[in-house]
Coordinates of C-alpha atoms in Angstrom, one line a residue:
M1 CA 36.2 21.1 -3.9
V2 CA 33.6 19.1 -1.9
K3 CA 34.0 19.2 1.9
K4 CA 35.3 15.9 3.2
K5 CA 34.0 16.2 6.7
E6 CA 30.3 16.1 5.8
F7 CA 30.8 13.1 3.6
I8 CA 32.8 11.2 6.3
I9 CA 30.0 12.0 8.8
F10 CA 27.3 10.9 6.4
F11 CA 29.2 7.7 5.6
L12 CA 29.7 6.8 9.3
L13 CA 26.0 7.5 10.0
F14 CA 25.1 5.3 7.1
L15 CA 27.2 2.5 8.4
L16 CA 25.7 2.9 11.9
A17 CA 22.2 2.9 10.5
L18 CA 23.0 -0.3 8.6
F19 CA 24.4 -1.8 11.8
F20 CA 21.3 -1.0 13.8
V21 CA 18.9 -2.1 11.0
Y22 CA 20.9 -5.4 11.0
I23 CA 20.5 -5.8 14.7
Y24 CA 16.8 -4.9 14.6
N25 CA 16.3 -7.4 11.7
N26 CA 18.0 -10.1 13.7
I27 CA 15.9 -9.4 16.8
T28 CA 12.7 -9.7 14.7
K29 CA 14.0 -12.9 13.1
A30 CA 14.8 -14.3 16.5
K31 CA 11.3 -13.4 17.7
D32 CA 9.7 -15.0 14.7
D33 CA 11.8 -18.1 15.1
I34 CA 10.8 -18.5 18.7
F35 CA 7.1 -18.1 17.8
D36 CA 7.5 -20.6 15.0
R37 CA 9.1 -23.1 17.3
I38 CA 6.3 -22.7 19.9
E39 CA 3.6 -23.0 17.2
N40 CA 5.1 -26.0 15.6
H41 CA 5.4 -27.7 19.0
Q42 CA 1.8 -27.0 19.8
I43 CA 0.6 -28.1 16.4
E44 CA 2.5 -31.4 16.6
Q45 CA 0.9 -32.2 20.0
I46 CA -2.6 -31.3 18.8
S47 CA -2.1 -33.1 15.5
S48 CA -1.1 -36.3 17.3
I49 CA -4.2 -36.1 19.5
L50 CA -6.5 -35.4 16.6
K51 CA -5.1 -38.2 14.6
N52 CA -6.1 -40.6 17.4
I53 CA -9.6 -39.1 17.7
E54 CA -10.0 -39.3 13.9
K55 CA -9.0 -43.0 13.9
D56 CA -11.4 -43.7 16.7
I57 CA -14.3 -42.0 14.9
L58 CA -13.7 -43.7 11.6
D59 CA -13.3 -47.2 13.2
S60 CA -16.1 -47.0 15.7
A61 CA -18.9 -46.1 13.2
E62 CA -17.3 -47.3 10.0
I63 CA -17.5 -43.8 8.5
K64 CA -17.5 -43.9 4.7
S65 CA -18.9 -40.5 3.8
S66 CA -19.9 -37.1 5.2
K67 CA -23.5 -38.5 5.6
D68 CA -22.1 -41.2 7.8
L69 CA -20.3 -38.6 9.9
F70 CA -23.5 -36.5 10.1
S71 CA -25.4 -39.6 11.2
L72 CA -22.8 -40.4 13.9
F73 CA -23.0 -37.0 15.5
N74 CA -26.7 -36.7 15.1
D75 CA -26.9 -39.0 18.0
E76 CA -26.8 -36.8 21.1
N77 CA -25.2 -39.4 23.3
M78 CA -22.4 -40.0 20.8
R79 CA -22.0 -36.3 20.3
E80 CA -21.7 -35.7 24.1
S81 CA -19.2 -38.6 24.4
Y82 CA -16.8 -37.1 21.7
E83 CA -17.3 -33.6 23.2
R84 CA -15.9 -34.9 26.5
I85 CA -13.0 -36.5 24.7
I86 CA -12.1 -33.4 22.6
S87 CA -12.7 -31.1 25.6
L88 CA -9.7 -32.7 27.2
M89 CA -7.6 -30.7 24.7
L90 CA -9.0 -27.4 26.0
T91 CA -6.4 -25.5 28.0
S92 CA -5.5 -21.9 28.5
N93 CA -3.8 -22.1 25.1
V94 CA -6.6 -23.9 23.3
K95 CA -9.9 -22.0 23.6
Y96 CA -12.2 -23.6 20.9
A97 CA -12.5 -27.0 19.4
Y98 CA -15.2 -28.3 17.0
I99 CA -15.9 -30.6 14.2
L100 CA -17.4 -29.2 10.9
Y101 CA -18.7 -30.8 7.7
K102 CA -20.2 -29.7 4.4
D103 CA -23.9 -30.3 3.8
E104 CA -25.5 -31.1 0.4
K105 CA -25.3 -27.4 -0.6
D106 CA -21.6 -27.1 0.3
R107 CA -22.4 -25.1 3.4
F108 CA -20.3 -25.6 6.5
R109 CA -22.2 -26.7 9.6
F110 CA -21.3 -27.6 13.2
L111 CA -21.4 -31.4 14.0
L112 CA -19.8 -30.9 17.4
D113 CA -18.6 -28.1 19.6
A114 CA -16.4 -29.0 22.6
S115 CA -15.9 -25.4 23.7
K116 CA -16.7 -24.5 27.3
T117 CA -18.3 -21.2 26.5
D118 CA -20.3 -19.8 23.6
K119 CA -21.1 -23.3 22.3
A120 CA -22.7 -23.7 18.9
E121 CA -25.8 -25.9 18.3
F122 CA -25.7 -29.1 16.4
Y123 CA -26.1 -28.5 12.7
Q124 CA -25.8 -24.8 13.2
K125 CA -24.5 -23.0 10.1
F126 CA -20.8 -22.0 10.2
D127 CA -20.2 -18.9 8.1
V128 CA -16.6 -18.9 6.7
T129 CA -14.8 -16.7 4.1
L130 CA -11.3 -18.0 4.5
S131 CA -9.9 -20.0 1.6
E132 CA -8.1 -22.5 3.9
Y133 CA -11.5 -24.2 4.7
E134 CA -12.0 -24.9 1.0
A135 CA -8.3 -25.8 0.4
I136 CA -8.4 -28.6 3.0
Y137 CA -11.0 -30.4 0.8
R138 CA -8.8 -30.0 -2.3
E139 CA -5.4 -30.7 -0.7
K140 CA -6.6 -33.3 1.9
K141 CA -4.0 -32.1 4.4
P142 CA -4.0 -29.8 7.5
Q143 CA -4.2 -26.0 7.1
I144 CA -2.9 -23.3 9.4
I145 CA -4.7 -19.9 9.5
K146 CA -2.6 -17.2 11.2
Q147 CA -4.8 -14.5 12.5
H148 CA -3.9 -10.8 12.3
D149 CA -3.8 -10.3 16.0
I150 CA -0.1 -11.1 16.2
E151 CA 0.2 -9.9 19.8
N152 CA -1.8 -12.9 21.0
L153 CA -0.4 -15.2 18.3
Y154 CA -4.0 -16.3 17.6
L155 CA -4.2 -19.2 15.0
T156 CA -6.6 -21.8 13.8
Y157 CA -5.5 -25.3 13.0
L158 CA -7.7 -27.3 10.5
Y159 CA -7.2 -31.1 10.5
P160 CA -9.1 -33.2 7.9
I161 CA -11.1 -36.3 8.6
I162 CA -10.4 -38.6 5.6
S163 CA -12.2 -41.7 4.6
N164 CA -11.7 -43.7 1.4
G165 CA -9.5 -40.9 0.1
H166 CA -12.1 -38.2 0.7
V167 CA -12.4 -35.5 3.2
V168 CA -15.7 -36.1 5.1
G169 CA -15.2 -33.5 7.8
L170 CA -12.6 -31.5 9.7
F171 CA -11.4 -30.5 13.1
S172 CA -11.1 -26.8 13.8
I173 CA -8.9 -25.9 16.8
D174 CA -8.3 -22.2 17.8
I175 CA -5.0 -21.8 19.6
T176 CA -3.7 -18.9 21.7
T177 CA -1.0 -18.6 24.3
N178 CA 0.4 -16.2 26.8
I179 CA 4.0 -17.3 26.2
Q180 CA 4.2 -15.6 22.9
K181 CA 2.7 -12.5 24.5
I182 CA 5.3 -12.5 27.3
I183 CA 8.1 -12.9 24.8
L184 CA 6.7 -10.1 22.7
E185 CA 6.3 -7.8 25.7
S186 CA 9.9 -8.6 26.6
I187 CA 11.3 -7.9 23.2
K188 CA 9.0 -4.9 22.4
P189 CA 11.1 -2.3 24.3
L190 CA 14.3 -3.4 22.7
E191 CA 12.7 -3.3 19.2
T192 CA 11.3 0.2 20.1
F193 CA 14.7 1.3 21.2
F194 CA 16.3 0.3 17.9
V195 CA 13.5 1.8 15.9
V196 CA 13.9 5.1 17.7
L197 CA 17.7 4.9 17.3
I198 CA 17.4 4.2 13.6
I199 CA 14.9 7.1 13.1
F200 CA 17.3 9.4 15.0
I201 CA 20.2 8.3 12.8
L202 CA 18.1 8.8 9.7
L203 CA 17.3 12.3 10.9
L204 CA 21.0 13.0 11.4
M205 CA 21.7 11.6 7.9
A206 CA 18.9 13.9 6.5
M207 CA 20.5 16.9 8.2
T208 CA 23.9 16.0 6.9
I209 CA 22.4 15.6 3.4
M210 CA 20.8 19.1 3.8
Q211 CA 24.2 20.5 4.9
I212 CA 25.9 18.9 1.9
F213 CA 23.2 20.2 -0.4
H214 CA 23.4 23.7 1.1
Y215 CA 27.2 23.5 0.7
F216 CA 26.8 22.7 -3.0
V217 CA 24.3 25.5 -3.5
T218 CA 26.5 28.0 -1.7
R219 CA 29.6 26.6 -3.4
K220 CA 27.9 27.2 -6.8
K221 CA 27.3 30.8 -5.8
I222 CA 30.8 31.3 -4.4
F223 CA 32.6 29.6 -7.3
T224 CA 30.4 30.9 -10.2
D225 CA 30.7 34.2 -11.9
T226 CA 27.2 35.8 -11.9
L227 CA 27.6 37.4 -15.4
T228 CA 29.2 34.7 -17.5
K229 CA 28.0 31.6 -15.5
T230 CA 31.6 30.3 -15.6
F231 CA 33.9 29.4 -12.7
N232 CA 35.6 32.4 -11.0
R233 CA 38.9 33.0 -9.3
N234 CA 37.6 31.6 -6.0
Y235 CA 37.2 28.2 -7.7
L236 CA 40.8 28.4 -9.1
E237 CA 42.1 29.0 -5.5
E238 CA 39.9 26.1 -4.3
I239 CA 41.3 23.5 -6.8
S240 CA 44.9 24.8 -7.2
S241 CA 46.4 22.5 -4.5
M242 CA 44.6 19.4 -5.9
L243 CA 45.0 20.1 -9.6
N244 CA 47.4 17.8 -11.4
L245 CA 48.8 20.0 -14.2
E246 CA 50.2 16.9 -16.0
H247 CA 46.7 16.3 -17.2
Y248 CA 46.1 19.8 -18.6
S249 CA 47.3 22.4 -20.9
L250 CA 46.7 26.0 -19.9
A251 CA 45.4 28.9 -22.0
M252 CA 44.7 32.6 -21.3
L253 CA 41.9 34.1 -23.3
D254 CA 41.3 37.8 -23.7
L255 CA 38.6 39.6 -25.7
D256 CA 40.3 42.0 -28.1
K257 CA 39.5 45.7 -27.7
F258 CA 36.9 45.1 -25.0
K259 CA 37.5 48.6 -23.5
A260 CA 36.6 50.1 -26.9
I261 CA 33.3 48.2 -26.8
N262 CA 32.5 49.6 -23.3
D263 CA 33.5 53.1 -24.4
T264 CA 31.6 53.0 -27.6
Y265 CA 28.4 51.1 -26.7
G266 CA 28.3 51.3 -22.9
H267 CA 29.0 48.9 -20.1
K268 CA 25.7 47.0 -20.6
A269 CA 26.8 46.2 -24.1
G270 CA 30.1 45.1 -22.7
D271 CA 28.3 42.8 -20.2
Y272 CA 26.2 41.4 -23.1
V273 CA 29.3 40.7 -25.1
L274 CA 31.0 39.0 -22.1
A275 CA 28.0 36.8 -21.5
Q276 CA 27.6 35.8 -25.1
A277 CA 31.4 35.2 -25.6
S278 CA 31.6 33.0 -22.5
R279 CA 28.6 31.0 -23.9
I280 CA 30.6 30.4 -27.1
F281 CA 33.7 29.5 -25.0
K282 CA 31.7 26.9 -23.1
D283 CA 30.1 25.5 -26.3
S284 CA 33.5 25.2 -27.9
I285 CA 35.3 23.1 -25.2
R286 CA 34.7 19.6 -23.8
D287 CA 33.1 18.6 -20.5
S288 CA 36.5 17.7 -19.1
D289 CA 37.9 21.2 -19.7
I290 CA 37.7 23.9 -17.1
L291 CA 36.8 27.5 -18.0
I292 CA 37.4 30.3 -15.4
R293 CA 36.7 34.0 -15.6
Y294 CA 40.1 35.2 -14.5
G295 CA 39.2 38.9 -14.4
G296 CA 37.5 41.5 -16.5
E297 CA 37.5 40.2 -20.1
E298 CA 40.2 37.7 -19.4
F299 CA 39.5 33.9 -19.0
L300 CA 41.7 31.0 -18.0
L301 CA 41.1 27.7 -19.8
L302 CA 42.4 24.4 -18.5
I303 CA 42.4 22.0 -21.4
H304 CA 42.3 18.3 -20.4
N305 CA 44.9 16.3 -22.3
R306 CA 42.7 13.3 -23.4
N307 CA 43.9 10.6 -25.7
D308 CA 42.0 11.7 -28.7
S309 CA 42.8 13.2 -32.1
E310 CA 42.0 16.8 -31.0
S311 CA 45.0 18.8 -29.8
N312 CA 45.1 21.8 -27.4
I313 CA 45.9 24.0 -30.4
D314 CA 42.8 22.7 -32.2
I315 CA 40.6 23.5 -29.3
C316 CA 42.0 27.0 -29.0
E317 CA 41.7 27.6 -32.7
R318 CA 38.1 26.3 -32.7
L319 CA 37.3 28.6 -29.8
R320 CA 38.9 31.6 -31.5
H321 CA 37.2 30.8 -34.8
N322 CA 33.7 30.4 -33.2
V323 CA 34.0 33.8 -31.5
S324 CA 35.1 35.5 -34.7
K325 CA 32.3 34.1 -36.9
E326 CA 29.6 35.0 -34.3
H327 CA 27.4 38.1 -34.9
F328 CA 26.9 40.1 -31.7
Y329 CA 24.0 42.5 -31.9
Y330 CA 23.1 45.0 -29.2
D331 CA 20.5 47.7 -29.7
T332 CA 20.6 47.1 -33.4
N333 CA 24.3 47.6 -33.4
E334 CA 26.5 44.8 -34.7
I335 CA 29.7 44.4 -32.6
K336 CA 32.5 42.5 -34.0
V337 CA 34.4 40.5 -31.4
H338 CA 37.7 38.6 -31.5
V339 CA 39.7 36.8 -28.9
S340 CA 43.5 36.5 -28.4
I341 CA 44.8 33.3 -26.8
G342 CA 48.1 32.5 -25.1
L343 CA 48.7 28.8 -24.6
H344 CA 51.1 26.9 -22.4
K345 CA 51.2 23.3 -23.6
H346 CA 53.0 21.8 -20.6
P347 CA 52.2 23.8 -17.4
S348 CA 53.3 20.9 -15.2
L349 CA 56.9 21.8 -16.0
E350 CA 56.5 25.0 -14.0
K351 CA 56.9 25.4 -10.2
N352 CA 53.1 26.0 -9.7
I353 CA 50.0 27.0 -11.6
Q354 CA 50.7 30.7 -11.0
E355 CA 54.0 30.4 -12.8
A356 CA 52.3 28.6 -15.7
I357 CA 49.7 31.3 -15.8
K358 CA 52.4 34.0 -16.1
I359 CA 53.9 32.2 -19.1
A360 CA 50.5 31.8 -20.8
D361 CA 49.8 35.5 -20.1
G362 CA 53.1 36.3 -21.7
M363 CA 52.0 34.4 -24.8
L364 CA 48.7 36.3 -24.7
Y365 CA 50.7 39.6 -24.6
I366 CA 52.6 38.5 -27.7
A367 CA 49.4 37.5 -29.5
K368 CA 48.0 40.9 -28.9
K369 CA 51.2 42.6 -29.9
N370 CA 51.3 40.6 -33.1
G371 CA 47.9 41.8 -34.3
R372 CA 45.4 40.1 -32.0
N373 CA 42.8 37.4 -33.0
R374 CA 45.3 34.7 -32.9
V375 CA 46.7 31.8 -30.8
I376 CA 50.3 31.9 -29.6
A377 CA 51.6 28.7 -28.0
Y378 CA 54.6 28.5 -25.8
D379 CA 56.1 25.5 -27.6
E380 CA 55.8 27.2 -30.9
L381 CA 57.8 30.1 -29.7
E382 CA 60.4 27.7 -28.4
H383 CA 60.9 26.1 -31.8
A384 CA 61.0 29.5 -33.5
K385 CA 63.9 30.8 -31.5
T386 CA 67.2 30.9 -33.3
S387 CA 69.2 31.8 -30.3
S388 CA 71.3 29.1 -28.6
S389 CA 69.6 30.0 -25.4
A390 CA 66.3 28.4 -26.3
S391 CA 64.4 28.6 -23.1
S392 CA 62.2 31.4 -21.8
K393 CA 63.8 33.5 -19.1
D394 CA 62.1 34.3 -15.9
I395 CA 62.2 37.3 -13.6
S396 CA 65.1 36.0 -11.6
Y397 CA 67.1 35.6 -14.8
V398 CA 66.5 39.3 -15.7
K399 CA 67.3 40.4 -12.2
E400 CA 70.6 38.6 -12.3
A401 CA 71.4 40.1 -15.7
L402 CA 70.7 43.6 -14.3
D403 CA 72.9 42.9 -11.3
D404 CA 75.7 41.7 -13.5
E405 CA 75.3 44.6 -16.0
R406 CA 74.6 42.2 -18.8
V407 CA 71.7 44.3 -20.1
L408 CA 72.5 46.3 -23.2
C409 CA 70.9 48.0 -26.2
Y410 CA 71.2 47.1 -29.9
F411 CA 70.4 49.9 -32.4
Q412 CA 68.5 49.6 -35.7
P413 CA 68.6 52.5 -38.1
I414 CA 65.5 54.2 -39.4
Y415 CA 66.2 55.2 -43.0
N416 CA 65.2 58.4 -44.9
H417 CA 64.9 57.1 -48.5
K418 CA 64.5 60.7 -49.8
S419 CA 67.9 61.9 -48.6
G420 CA 69.6 58.5 -48.5
E421 CA 70.6 59.1 -44.9
I422 CA 70.0 57.5 -41.6
F423 CA 67.3 59.6 -39.9
K424 CA 67.7 58.1 -36.4
Y425 CA 68.1 54.8 -34.5
E426 CA 65.7 52.7 -32.5
A427 CA 67.1 51.3 -29.2
L428 CA 66.2 47.6 -28.7
V429 CA 66.9 45.8 -25.4
R430 CA 69.1 42.7 -25.3
I431 CA 70.6 40.5 -22.6
V432 CA 74.0 38.8 -22.9
S433 CA 74.1 35.4 -21.3
K434 CA 77.0 34.2 -19.1
N435 CA 78.4 32.3 -22.1
N436 CA 78.2 35.5 -24.3
T437 CA 75.1 34.5 -26.2
V438 CA 72.7 37.4 -27.1
I439 CA 69.2 36.8 -25.8
S440 CA 66.3 38.4 -27.7
P441 CA 63.6 40.3 -25.8
M442 CA 60.9 37.7 -26.9
Q443 CA 62.5 35.3 -24.4
F444 CA 62.2 37.5 -21.4
L445 CA 59.9 40.5 -21.9
P446 CA 56.5 38.6 -21.9
Q447 CA 57.3 37.2 -18.4
L448 CA 57.9 40.7 -17.1
K449 CA 54.6 42.3 -18.0
H450 CA 53.3 44.5 -15.2
T451 CA 56.0 43.4 -12.8
N452 CA 58.4 45.6 -10.9
M453 CA 61.3 44.0 -12.8
H454 CA 59.9 45.4 -16.1
Y455 CA 60.1 48.9 -14.7
K456 CA 63.7 48.3 -13.5
L457 CA 64.6 47.1 -17.0
T458 CA 63.0 50.2 -18.5
Q459 CA 65.0 52.4 -16.2
R460 CA 68.2 50.6 -17.2
I461 CA 67.5 51.0 -20.9
L462 CA 66.7 54.7 -20.4
L463 CA 70.0 55.1 -18.5
I464 CA 72.0 53.4 -21.3
V465 CA 70.4 55.4 -24.1
F466 CA 70.8 58.8 -22.2
E467 CA 74.5 58.1 -21.6
K468 CA 75.2 56.9 -25.2
F469 CA 73.4 59.9 -26.9
R470 CA 74.2 62.6 -24.4
N471 CA 77.2 64.0 -26.3
N472 CA 76.5 63.4 -30.0
Q473 CA 74.2 64.8 -32.6
K474 CA 72.3 61.6 -33.5
L475 CA 68.6 61.0 -32.9
V476 CA 67.2 57.9 -31.1
S477 CA 63.8 56.3 -30.4
I478 CA 63.1 54.5 -27.1
N479 CA 60.2 52.1 -26.7
I480 CA 58.1 52.7 -23.6
N481 CA 54.7 51.3 -22.4
F482 CA 51.9 53.4 -21.1
S483 CA 52.3 51.6 -17.8
D484 CA 55.9 52.8 -17.8
L485 CA 54.7 56.4 -18.0
M486 CA 52.5 55.7 -15.0
N487 CA 55.5 54.6 -12.9
P488 CA 56.7 57.5 -10.7
D489 CA 60.3 56.3 -10.6
I490 CA 60.5 56.2 -14.4
E491 CA 58.8 59.6 -14.7
E492 CA 61.3 61.0 -12.2
M493 CA 64.2 59.6 -14.1
I494 CA 63.0 61.1 -17.4
I495 CA 62.5 64.5 -15.9
K496 CA 65.8 64.4 -14.1
N497 CA 67.8 63.7 -17.2
L498 CA 65.9 65.7 -19.8
K499 CA 64.4 68.8 -18.0
N500 CA 67.7 70.8 -18.1
N501 CA 69.2 69.1 -21.2
H502 CA 67.2 70.3 -24.2
H503 CA 70.0 69.3 -26.5
L504 CA 69.5 65.6 -25.5
A505 CA 65.7 65.8 -25.1
S506 CA 65.2 67.2 -28.6
R507 CA 66.9 64.2 -30.2
I508 CA 64.9 61.6 -28.3
T509 CA 61.6 60.1 -29.4
F510 CA 59.5 58.0 -27.1
E511 CA 57.6 55.3 -29.0
I512 CA 54.3 54.5 -27.2
L513 CA 52.7 51.2 -28.0
E514 CA 49.3 51.9 -29.6
S515 CA 48.3 48.3 -28.9
D516 CA 48.5 49.0 -25.1
E517 CA 45.2 49.1 -23.4
I518 CA 44.7 52.7 -22.2
D519 CA 42.1 52.8 -19.4
D520 CA 42.4 56.5 -18.6
V521 CA 42.6 58.6 -21.8
E522 CA 42.9 61.9 -20.0
L523 CA 45.8 60.7 -17.9
F524 CA 47.5 59.3 -21.0
K525 CA 47.2 62.8 -22.6
Q526 CA 48.7 64.4 -19.5
K527 CA 51.7 62.1 -19.7
I528 CA 52.2 62.8 -23.4
N529 CA 52.0 66.5 -22.7
L530 CA 54.7 66.1 -20.1
L531 CA 57.0 64.5 -22.7
H532 CA 56.3 67.4 -25.1
S533 CA 57.0 69.9 -22.4
L534 CA 60.5 68.3 -22.0
K535 CA 61.0 69.0 -25.8
T536 CA 61.1 65.3 -26.7
K537 CA 59.1 63.9 -29.6
V538 CA 56.4 61.2 -29.4
S539 CA 55.7 58.4 -31.8
I540 CA 52.7 56.0 -31.8
D541 CA 54.2 52.6 -32.2
D542 CA 52.6 49.6 -33.9
F543 CA 49.8 51.8 -35.3
G544 CA 47.1 49.6 -36.9
S545 CA 47.4 46.7 -34.5
G546 CA 45.2 48.2 -31.8
Y547 CA 42.0 50.1 -31.5
S548 CA 43.3 53.1 -33.3
N549 CA 41.4 55.8 -31.6
F550 CA 42.1 58.6 -34.1
K551 CA 40.8 61.4 -32.0
T552 CA 43.0 60.5 -29.1
I553 CA 46.1 60.3 -31.4
I554 CA 45.3 63.7 -32.9
D555 CA 44.7 65.2 -29.4
V556 CA 48.1 64.0 -28.1
E557 CA 49.8 65.6 -31.1
A558 CA 52.2 62.7 -31.8
N559 CA 55.1 63.5 -34.1
F560 CA 55.3 60.1 -35.8
L561 CA 53.1 57.2 -36.6
K562 CA 55.0 53.9 -36.9
I563 CA 52.9 51.5 -38.9
D564 CA 52.6 48.0 -37.5
G565 CA 54.8 45.3 -39.1
S566 CA 51.8 43.0 -39.6
L567 CA 50.5 45.5 -42.2
I568 CA 53.9 46.1 -43.8
K569 CA 55.4 42.6 -44.2
N570 CA 52.9 41.4 -46.9
I571 CA 52.2 44.7 -48.6
D572 CA 53.8 43.5 -51.8
K573 CA 51.4 40.6 -52.0
N574 CA 48.3 41.8 -50.1
N575 CA 46.4 44.6 -51.9
K576 CA 44.2 45.1 -48.8
D577 CA 47.2 45.8 -46.6
F578 CA 48.5 48.2 -49.3
R579 CA 45.2 50.2 -49.2
V580 CA 45.2 50.3 -45.4
V581 CA 48.8 51.6 -45.3
K582 CA 48.0 54.2 -47.9
S583 CA 45.0 55.4 -45.8
I584 CA 47.2 55.6 -42.7
I585 CA 49.8 57.7 -44.5
H586 CA 47.1 60.0 -45.8
F587 CA 45.7 60.4 -42.3
A588 CA 49.1 61.1 -40.8
R589 CA 49.9 63.8 -43.3
Q590 CA 46.5 65.5 -42.7
S591 CA 47.4 65.4 -39.0
N592 CA 50.9 66.8 -39.4
M593 CA 52.6 63.5 -38.5
Q594 CA 55.4 61.7 -40.3
T595 CA 55.2 58.0 -41.0
I596 CA 57.6 55.1 -40.3
A597 CA 57.3 51.6 -41.8
E598 CA 58.8 48.8 -39.8
F599 CA 59.4 45.2 -40.9
V600 CA 60.9 46.2 -44.3
H601 CA 62.4 42.8 -44.9
S602 CA 62.6 42.6 -48.7
K603 CA 63.3 44.6 -51.8
E604 CA 59.7 44.1 -53.0
V605 CA 58.3 45.6 -49.7
Y606 CA 60.8 48.5 -50.0
E607 CA 59.7 49.3 -53.5
K608 CA 56.0 49.2 -52.6
L609 CA 56.6 51.7 -49.8
L610 CA 58.4 54.0 -52.3
L611 CA 55.2 54.1 -54.3
L612 CA 53.3 55.2 -51.2
D613 CA 55.9 57.9 -50.5
I614 CA 56.3 57.0 -46.9
D615 CA 58.6 59.2 -44.9
Y616 CA 60.9 56.6 -43.2
M617 CA 61.6 52.9 -43.2
Q618 CA 63.1 50.3 -40.9
G619 CA 63.8 46.6 -41.3
F620 CA 66.3 43.9 -41.9
Y621 CA 66.4 44.6 -45.7
I622 CA 67.9 48.0 -44.7
S623 CA 69.9 46.9 -41.7
A624 CA 69.6 44.5 -38.8
P625 CA 70.0 45.8 -35.2
E626 CA 73.6 46.0 -34.1
A627 CA 75.4 46.7 -30.9
S628 CA 77.1 49.7 -32.4
L629 CA 75.6 52.5 -34.4
V630 CA 75.5 51.5 -38.1
E631 CA 76.8 54.0 -40.6
R632 CA 75.2 55.0 -43.9
E633 CA 77.7 53.0 -45.9
E634 CA 76.7 49.8 -44.1
L635 CA 73.1 49.9 -45.1
F636 CA 71.4 47.5 -47.6
K637 CA 74.1 44.8 -47.1
T638 CA 71.4 42.1 -47.6
A639 CA 70.3 43.7 -50.8
F640 CA 73.3 42.6 -52.8

């Protein structure tokens, strides 16, 4: 967020500048007020004298017109007499005093000049360009001409000589004074001081503005991802403490099969897809929403909960749809891009934003596991749960269950329809709550993704299965993630229990999620080869939901392909799914792998799979998972 210190400094400097401007303005006003008072006093004195002289002139010669006035002063004796009278006005403050009039051609001429120096001759032409000289004839009242030399406060006072309602002539008095100059010289240093001070403060303000501008420019670089032009993790850290989650929903976005794009078309193509997809993201959200590149191809979206008709689900679906319909072309290759989204509708209910992100990330994990290119919302999962324990369980809940030994396995049979026998069982994790309610994995596994608690849970499941099947002849499958295989503790546990017990190892199948993102294919092959060396079997789980790298699957020599339930569940209604499953079965047989169909939930699906001659089936139509091993006679209870 914006640095507060710079803004506070700028604000204080701004107030200080206003204060000094206010003082400077008041000093200037005070100076002008003093000058005005002095001027008005002088003009009042001079005006009073001129009024008396005017009366004397008009009365003594019975002046009726400007010609009469000219005739009066054409008399040298009369002119000298009035010059002596008017010259009494001349002081150090009044330099020039004369009488003017207009001749027949409207030219101003001197009738009398009482000045001590630089005297004008009688009837000498007086060149004038100032409008006040004409205005006095129109307005018939005194005019003041302020000169530009303000330091000497030089002004000219024009006083009309009026007879019979007409201006017949005018007095022109030039006034100057040293008082104004003394005042000005006294105030000048103070004015200069404040001017310098104001300039200094303005410079400081400019420097502060430059710092703020530099901060915003730097901030943009620090908080913006260079490739996608969205915010980055630095920005999330910056705003986390100030973010009110009550105003937002939180979504995690991830481009599906992005690694496959990099591997197939190169990293430049991957960068192009990221840049284009982020552009679509930004075009699909509102100005009040916040988009952050969280890492790699994963984005965090904070959806502002505004009071409008558009819900957070609507925004996520629009975003997903806009990405899916877009055509991405790179070097003449069209790249199809989809996005999976995990949404937490009410992140404010969590302890902090990181906890909310974990839950949204868990929803994203489920979206990918369920076939990708979809939106999974936290609230929707809540409503879908049939367990009496309806809330999602966090890491501490699972830890407590492990400590209390309330983690157990349910077992669902995998059926061989050709022999009518149970081929093997799949071990499925469950937690028993303190009130003896069974908690499904959907409520706690997403929160454990990539955490140490997930690995501890996997170790407990392995231990339970190894103990249960150590001394019987039945076969069992165990789900395991690629990240589990990378964990040294889990690897050590598998080797310890199976290396010298081929009887147990030969009856165990490790089901590896095909939908898991496998960053290092060679390392993945090494880990699968390790399982083969222990005499266990390997099954590719959820085949068809992920990238389906056929070459990799052939290279690891998997024993089974378990076809993803999203392809099986509608096979009786969707002819496209039927053809896809048929192709997978053909591919598996050509690669010496047996096939297993999960999610066989109805008689119609079961009979469709019989037509395809799949090897094995698994689902609630055949049998639900149970705490104990179901026997052959207990199968197909729901079918009757």
